[in-house]
Amino acid sequence: MSESSLLLHWFLPTGGDGRDPGGVTAVQARSEAATRRPADIGYLTQVARAAEYAGFASLLTPVGLGCVDPWILTSALAQHTDRIGFLVAFRAGLASPTLLAQQADAFRRFAGGRLRLNIVTGGDPAEQRAYGDHLDHDARYARTDELMSVLRDLLDGKRVDHEGAHLRIENARLTGAAIRHPVPLYFGGASPAAEDVAVRRADVQLLWGEPPAAIAARIGRLRARRSSLRFGIRLHVISRDTADEAWGEAARILAGLDPEAVRATQERFARMDSTGQARMTALHAGSTDAGRLTVSPNLWAGIGLVREGAGTALVGSHDEVAARLDEYRRLGAEEFVLSGYPHLEEAFRVGEEVAPRLRALAAE
């Protein structure tokens, strides 16, 4: 893998920002420390510009009940940035793939092609029902498979007729679309049903940060089924000039977690049907014991005590964090979606200190 194939992305904190991690969706409690900075257009523009200045390729915009609409937000931010791309997440099955293709095509045309799509199937049945979606786990992934097939063909300029178990599309085509910019499809999911979709439809399979052996097993299994599939890893970063400083920050975050918030969050996770979330939870098993939260060298699971989805952080000196990222790169991960608290300052820190070290290791 060459240095040029390495892509680093940053995260947009659309639920608010602060020095401490908090819930992503509306059903999770968000502490005052986690939302001290409201997620208004002024602040998110600062984060976007910082990430652009720091050299990140794109910004991941989350989707869910507690998130502002990603299409509207990124359309606004595109007017305040020049180069950085947008990795727009959307919830599969809640809108027609033809409509989604129209939205994506308009965005890529008006924003100069700065678009990547993150298809999210959803792993919380309660949240899915709030959206009016009552399909079970495997049926949701079967519907996602159909949607991604139709979406890919439409974005590539093809005329589509499709009749499946969940979608029926007749004579669909983007009108006047000039296919100048391809739109990569990013996809996550750890269950067998999700991996089947990834092998068939995704350009990039996103993984949450697990110990290297677990990541190696997943990449090896999927790459054996499709050699052209790219892999990305979603991770938080606590990187400082020294390892002691970084671990001191992790200890500060852990000490500030509300035990009731931890308990309620873990109870909610137990009711979800997401395989990926179950794998994240298994890393810490709801324990706040500091000795148990380091699950691999420099890999800390404390954030997952209160945050759904990506719940691990790389903690250490800039050199150590870069080395751990390079370890994942050597296992086959070509892209990293990173974040840190607060996202504004940490975009500069990671972009200026960790990214150059990682790129130097990749160049070797």
Coordinates of C-alpha atoms in Angstrom, one line a residue:
M1 CA 0.0 0.0 0.0
S2 CA 1.4 3.4 -0.9
E3 CA 1.3 6.6 1.1
S4 CA -0.9 8.1 -1.6
S5 CA -3.6 5.5 -0.9
L6 CA -3.9 6.5 2.7
L7 CA -6.9 8.7 3.5
L8 CA -7.6 10.4 6.8
H9 CA -11.1 11.8 7.6
W10 CA -12.5 13.8 10.5
F11 CA -15.8 13.8 12.4
L12 CA -18.4 16.5 12.7
P13 CA -19.9 16.7 16.2
T14 CA -23.5 17.6 15.1
G15 CA -24.9 16.9 18.6
G16 CA -22.7 19.5 20.3
D17 CA -19.1 19.4 21.4
G18 CA -16.9 19.7 24.5
R19 CA -14.0 18.1 26.3
D20 CA -15.9 15.0 27.2
P21 CA -17.6 12.3 25.1
G22 CA -21.4 12.1 25.1
G23 CA -24.2 10.2 23.4
V24 CA -24.7 10.4 19.7
T25 CA -28.4 10.0 19.4
A26 CA -31.3 11.7 21.1
V27 CA -32.2 8.8 23.3
Q28 CA -28.8 9.1 25.1
A29 CA -28.2 11.6 27.8
R30 CA -25.7 14.3 26.9
S31 CA -23.8 15.9 29.7
E32 CA -23.2 19.6 29.9
A33 CA -19.5 19.0 29.4
A34 CA -20.1 17.1 26.2
T35 CA -22.3 19.8 24.7
R36 CA -20.8 23.0 26.0
R37 CA -20.3 24.2 22.5
P38 CA -23.7 24.1 20.6
A39 CA -23.6 22.6 17.2
D40 CA -24.6 25.7 15.3
I41 CA -23.4 26.5 11.8
G42 CA -20.8 28.9 13.2
Y43 CA -19.1 26.3 15.3
L44 CA -19.4 23.5 12.8
T45 CA -17.9 25.7 10.2
Q46 CA -14.9 26.3 12.4
V47 CA -14.5 22.5 12.8
A48 CA -14.8 22.0 9.1
R49 CA -12.3 24.7 8.3
A50 CA -9.9 23.3 10.9
A51 CA -10.1 19.8 9.4
E52 CA -9.6 21.3 5.9
Y53 CA -6.6 23.3 7.0
A54 CA -5.2 20.2 8.8
G55 CA -5.3 18.2 5.6
F56 CA -8.2 15.8 6.2
A57 CA -9.8 14.3 3.1
S58 CA -13.5 14.6 4.3
L59 CA -15.8 15.1 7.2
L60 CA -18.1 12.3 8.4
T61 CA -21.6 13.6 9.3
P62 CA -23.5 11.2 11.5
V63 CA -27.2 10.3 11.1
G64 CA -29.8 9.4 13.8
L65 CA -32.6 10.8 15.9
G66 CA -30.2 13.2 17.8
C67 CA -28.4 14.4 14.7
V68 CA -29.3 17.3 12.4
D69 CA -30.1 16.3 8.8
P70 CA -26.8 15.5 7.2
W71 CA -27.8 16.7 3.7
I72 CA -28.9 20.2 4.8
L73 CA -25.9 20.6 7.1
T74 CA -23.2 19.5 4.6
S75 CA -24.8 21.6 1.9
A76 CA -24.4 24.6 4.1
L77 CA -20.8 23.8 5.1
A78 CA -19.8 23.2 1.5
Q79 CA -20.4 27.0 1.0
H80 CA -17.9 27.8 3.8
T81 CA -15.1 25.4 2.7
D82 CA -13.0 25.0 -0.4
R83 CA -11.5 21.5 -0.7
I84 CA -12.6 19.2 2.0
G85 CA -15.0 16.5 1.1
F86 CA -18.2 15.3 2.9
L87 CA -18.8 11.7 4.0
V88 CA -22.6 12.1 4.3
A89 CA -24.4 9.4 6.3
F90 CA -28.0 8.5 5.6
R91 CA -30.3 5.8 7.0
A92 CA -31.0 3.2 4.4
G93 CA -34.6 2.4 3.6
L94 CA -36.2 5.6 4.8
A95 CA -36.2 7.2 1.4
S96 CA -36.4 6.1 -2.2
P97 CA -33.0 5.2 -3.8
T98 CA -34.0 7.4 -6.7
L99 CA -34.5 10.4 -4.5
L100 CA -31.2 9.7 -2.7
A101 CA -29.5 9.5 -6.0
Q102 CA -31.0 12.9 -7.0
Q103 CA -29.8 14.4 -3.7
A104 CA -26.3 13.0 -4.2
D105 CA -26.1 14.1 -7.8
A106 CA -27.2 17.6 -6.9
F107 CA -24.6 17.8 -4.1
R108 CA -21.7 16.5 -6.2
R109 CA -22.5 19.0 -9.0
F110 CA -23.0 22.0 -6.8
A111 CA -20.1 21.2 -4.4
G112 CA -17.5 20.2 -7.1
G113 CA -17.7 16.5 -6.5
R114 CA -16.8 16.6 -2.8
L115 CA -19.1 13.8 -1.8
R116 CA -18.8 10.3 -0.3
L117 CA -21.8 8.4 1.0
N118 CA -22.0 6.4 4.2
I119 CA -25.0 4.0 4.1
V120 CA -26.2 3.2 7.6
T121 CA -28.6 0.3 8.0
G122 CA -29.4 0.9 11.7
G123 CA -28.8 -1.3 14.7
D124 CA -31.3 0.0 17.3
P125 CA -34.8 -1.4 16.8
A126 CA -36.3 1.3 19.0
E127 CA -34.8 4.1 17.0
Q128 CA -35.8 2.4 13.7
R129 CA -39.4 2.3 14.9
A130 CA -39.2 6.0 15.6
Y131 CA -38.5 6.4 11.9
G132 CA -41.4 4.1 11.1
D133 CA -39.2 1.2 10.2
H134 CA -40.3 -2.2 11.6
L135 CA -38.2 -4.7 9.7
D136 CA -36.0 -7.1 11.6
H137 CA -32.2 -7.1 11.5
D138 CA -31.6 -9.3 8.4
A139 CA -34.5 -7.9 6.5
R140 CA -33.0 -4.4 7.0
Y141 CA -29.8 -5.6 5.5
A142 CA -31.6 -7.2 2.6
R143 CA -33.3 -3.9 1.9
T144 CA -30.0 -2.1 2.1
D145 CA -28.5 -4.5 -0.4
E146 CA -31.2 -3.6 -2.9
L147 CA -31.0 0.1 -2.2
M148 CA -27.2 0.2 -2.7
S149 CA -27.5 -1.7 -6.0
V150 CA -30.1 0.8 -7.4
L151 CA -28.2 3.8 -6.0
R152 CA -24.9 2.7 -7.5
D153 CA -26.4 2.2 -11.0
L154 CA -28.2 5.6 -10.9
L155 CA -25.1 7.5 -9.8
D156 CA -23.2 5.8 -12.6
G157 CA -25.7 7.2 -15.1
K158 CA -27.6 4.0 -15.8
R159 CA -31.3 3.5 -16.3
V160 CA -32.7 1.3 -13.6
D161 CA -35.6 -1.2 -13.4
H162 CA -35.6 -3.2 -10.2
E163 CA -38.0 -5.5 -8.6
G164 CA -37.0 -7.1 -5.3
A165 CA -38.4 -8.2 -2.0
H166 CA -38.3 -4.6 -0.6
L167 CA -38.0 -2.2 -3.5
R168 CA -39.7 -1.8 -6.9
I169 CA -38.2 0.8 -9.2
E170 CA -39.4 1.4 -12.7
N171 CA -37.6 3.3 -15.5
A172 CA -35.5 5.4 -13.1
R173 CA -32.6 7.6 -14.4
L174 CA -30.9 10.8 -13.3
T175 CA -31.9 13.5 -15.8
G176 CA -29.1 15.7 -17.2
A177 CA -26.6 14.1 -14.9
A178 CA -23.0 14.7 -15.9
I179 CA -21.0 11.8 -14.4
R180 CA -17.8 13.7 -13.7
H181 CA -17.2 12.7 -10.1
P182 CA -17.7 9.1 -8.9
V183 CA -19.3 8.8 -5.5
P184 CA -17.7 6.1 -3.2
L185 CA -20.1 4.1 -1.1
Y186 CA -19.0 3.5 2.5
F187 CA -20.8 0.9 4.5
G188 CA -20.6 -0.6 8.1
G189 CA -21.8 -3.6 9.8
A190 CA -20.3 -6.7 11.5
S191 CA -23.0 -9.4 11.2
P192 CA -22.9 -12.1 8.5
A193 CA -25.8 -10.3 6.7
A194 CA -23.9 -7.0 6.8
E195 CA -20.7 -8.6 5.5
D196 CA -22.6 -10.1 2.6
V197 CA -23.8 -6.6 1.6
A198 CA -20.3 -5.2 1.9
V199 CA -18.8 -7.8 -0.4
R200 CA -21.5 -7.2 -3.0
R201 CA -22.0 -3.4 -2.9
A202 CA -19.5 -1.3 -0.9
D203 CA -16.4 0.5 -2.1
V204 CA -15.2 0.9 1.5
Q205 CA -16.1 -1.2 4.5
L206 CA -15.9 0.8 7.7
L207 CA -14.9 -1.0 10.9
W208 CA -14.9 0.2 14.5
G209 CA -11.6 0.1 16.4
E210 CA -11.0 -3.3 17.8
P211 CA -7.7 -5.0 18.7
P212 CA -5.4 -5.6 15.7
A213 CA -6.0 -9.4 15.8
A214 CA -9.8 -8.9 15.5
I215 CA -9.4 -6.3 12.7
A216 CA -7.0 -8.7 10.8
A217 CA -9.5 -11.5 11.0
R218 CA -12.3 -9.4 9.6
I219 CA -10.2 -7.9 6.8
G220 CA -8.8 -11.2 5.9
R221 CA -12.2 -12.9 5.7
L222 CA -13.8 -10.1 3.6
R223 CA -10.8 -9.6 1.3
A224 CA -10.8 -13.3 0.6
R225 CA -14.3 -12.9 -0.8
R226 CA -13.5 -9.7 -2.7
S227 CA -10.0 -8.5 -3.2
S228 CA -10.9 -4.9 -4.4
L229 CA -12.8 -4.0 -1.2
R230 CA -11.1 -1.1 0.7
F231 CA -11.2 -0.9 4.5
G232 CA -11.5 2.0 6.9
I233 CA -11.4 2.2 10.7
R234 CA -13.4 4.6 12.9
L235 CA -11.4 5.7 15.9
H236 CA -11.2 8.4 18.5
V237 CA -7.7 9.8 19.3
I238 CA -6.2 11.0 22.6
S239 CA -2.7 12.0 21.4
R240 CA -0.3 14.2 23.4
D241 CA 3.3 15.2 23.4
T242 CA 3.9 12.4 26.0
A243 CA 2.2 9.2 26.8
D244 CA 1.7 10.3 30.4
E245 CA -0.2 13.4 29.3
A246 CA -2.4 11.3 27.0
W247 CA -3.3 8.7 29.7
G248 CA -3.9 11.5 32.1
E249 CA -6.5 12.9 29.8
A250 CA -8.1 9.4 29.5
A251 CA -8.2 9.2 33.3
R252 CA -9.8 12.6 33.5
I253 CA -12.6 11.6 31.0
L254 CA -13.2 8.3 32.9
A255 CA -13.4 10.1 36.3
G256 CA -16.0 12.5 34.9
L257 CA -18.4 9.9 33.6
D258 CA -21.8 9.8 35.4
P259 CA -22.3 6.3 36.7
E260 CA -26.1 6.5 36.0
A261 CA -25.3 7.5 32.4
V262 CA -23.0 4.5 32.1
R263 CA -25.6 2.2 33.5
A264 CA -28.5 3.5 31.3
T265 CA -26.3 3.5 28.2
Q266 CA -25.2 -0.1 28.7
E267 CA -28.8 -1.2 29.3
R268 CA -29.8 0.4 26.0
F269 CA -26.9 -1.3 24.2
A270 CA -28.1 -4.7 25.5
R271 CA -31.5 -4.2 23.8
M272 CA -30.0 -3.4 20.4
D273 CA -29.6 -6.0 17.7
S274 CA -26.3 -4.6 16.3
T275 CA -23.5 -7.1 16.1
G276 CA -21.0 -4.3 15.9
Q277 CA -22.3 -2.7 19.0
A278 CA -22.2 -6.0 20.8
R279 CA -18.5 -6.3 19.8
M280 CA -17.8 -2.8 21.1
T281 CA -19.6 -3.5 24.4
A282 CA -17.7 -6.8 24.9
L283 CA -14.5 -4.9 25.0
H284 CA -15.3 -3.3 28.3
A285 CA -18.4 -5.2 29.4
G286 CA -19.7 -2.1 31.1
S287 CA -16.8 -2.0 33.6
T288 CA -15.4 1.4 34.7
D289 CA -12.3 -0.3 36.1
A290 CA -9.4 1.6 34.6
G291 CA -7.3 -1.5 34.4
R292 CA -9.8 -3.3 32.2
L293 CA -10.4 -0.6 29.7
T294 CA -7.0 -0.9 27.9
V295 CA -7.9 -3.7 25.6
S296 CA -4.8 -3.7 23.4
P297 CA -1.6 -1.6 23.4
N298 CA -2.8 2.1 23.3
L299 CA -6.4 1.0 22.6
W300 CA -8.8 2.3 25.3
A301 CA -12.5 1.3 25.4
G302 CA -13.6 4.0 27.9
I303 CA -15.5 6.1 25.5
G304 CA -17.8 3.2 24.7
L305 CA -19.2 3.4 28.2
V306 CA -21.3 6.4 27.2
R307 CA -21.1 6.6 23.4
E308 CA -22.8 4.2 21.0
G309 CA -21.0 3.1 17.8
A310 CA -17.3 3.8 17.7
G311 CA -16.3 3.4 21.4
T312 CA -12.5 3.1 21.4
A313 CA -9.7 5.6 21.3
L314 CA -6.0 5.3 20.6
V315 CA -4.2 6.8 23.6
G316 CA -0.5 7.7 23.7
S317 CA 2.2 10.0 22.5
H318 CA 2.0 11.2 18.9
D319 CA 4.6 8.6 17.9
E320 CA 2.7 5.8 19.6
V321 CA -0.7 6.8 18.1
A322 CA 0.9 7.0 14.6
A323 CA 2.5 3.6 15.1
R324 CA -0.8 2.0 16.1
L325 CA -2.5 3.5 13.1
D326 CA 0.3 2.2 10.9
E327 CA -0.2 -1.2 12.4
Y328 CA -3.8 -1.2 11.2
R329 CA -2.6 0.2 7.9
R330 CA -0.3 -2.8 7.5
L331 CA -3.2 -5.1 8.2
G332 CA -5.1 -3.6 5.2
A333 CA -6.9 -0.4 6.5
E334 CA -6.4 2.3 3.9
E335 CA -8.7 4.9 5.5
F336 CA -9.2 6.3 9.0
V337 CA -12.2 8.3 10.3
L338 CA -10.8 10.0 13.4
S339 CA -12.1 12.3 16.1
G340 CA -11.2 13.8 19.4
Y341 CA -12.6 16.0 22.1
P342 CA -13.1 18.9 21.4
H343 CA -13.2 18.3 17.7
L344 CA -12.0 21.8 16.8
E345 CA -8.7 21.8 18.7
E346 CA -8.1 18.1 18.1
A347 CA -8.5 18.4 14.4
F348 CA -5.4 20.6 14.4
R349 CA -3.5 18.4 16.9
V350 CA -4.1 15.2 15.0
G351 CA -3.6 16.8 11.6
E352 CA -0.3 18.5 12.6
E353 CA 1.2 15.9 14.9
V354 CA -0.2 12.4 14.2
A355 CA -0.9 12.6 10.4
P356 CA 2.7 13.5 9.3
R357 CA 4.1 10.8 11.5
L358 CA 1.7 8.2 10.0
R359 CA 2.4 9.3 6.5
A360 CA 6.1 9.0 7.1
L361 CA 5.7 5.5 8.3
A362 CA 3.5 4.7 5.3
A363 CA 6.1 6.1 3.0
E364 CA 8.7 3.7 4.4

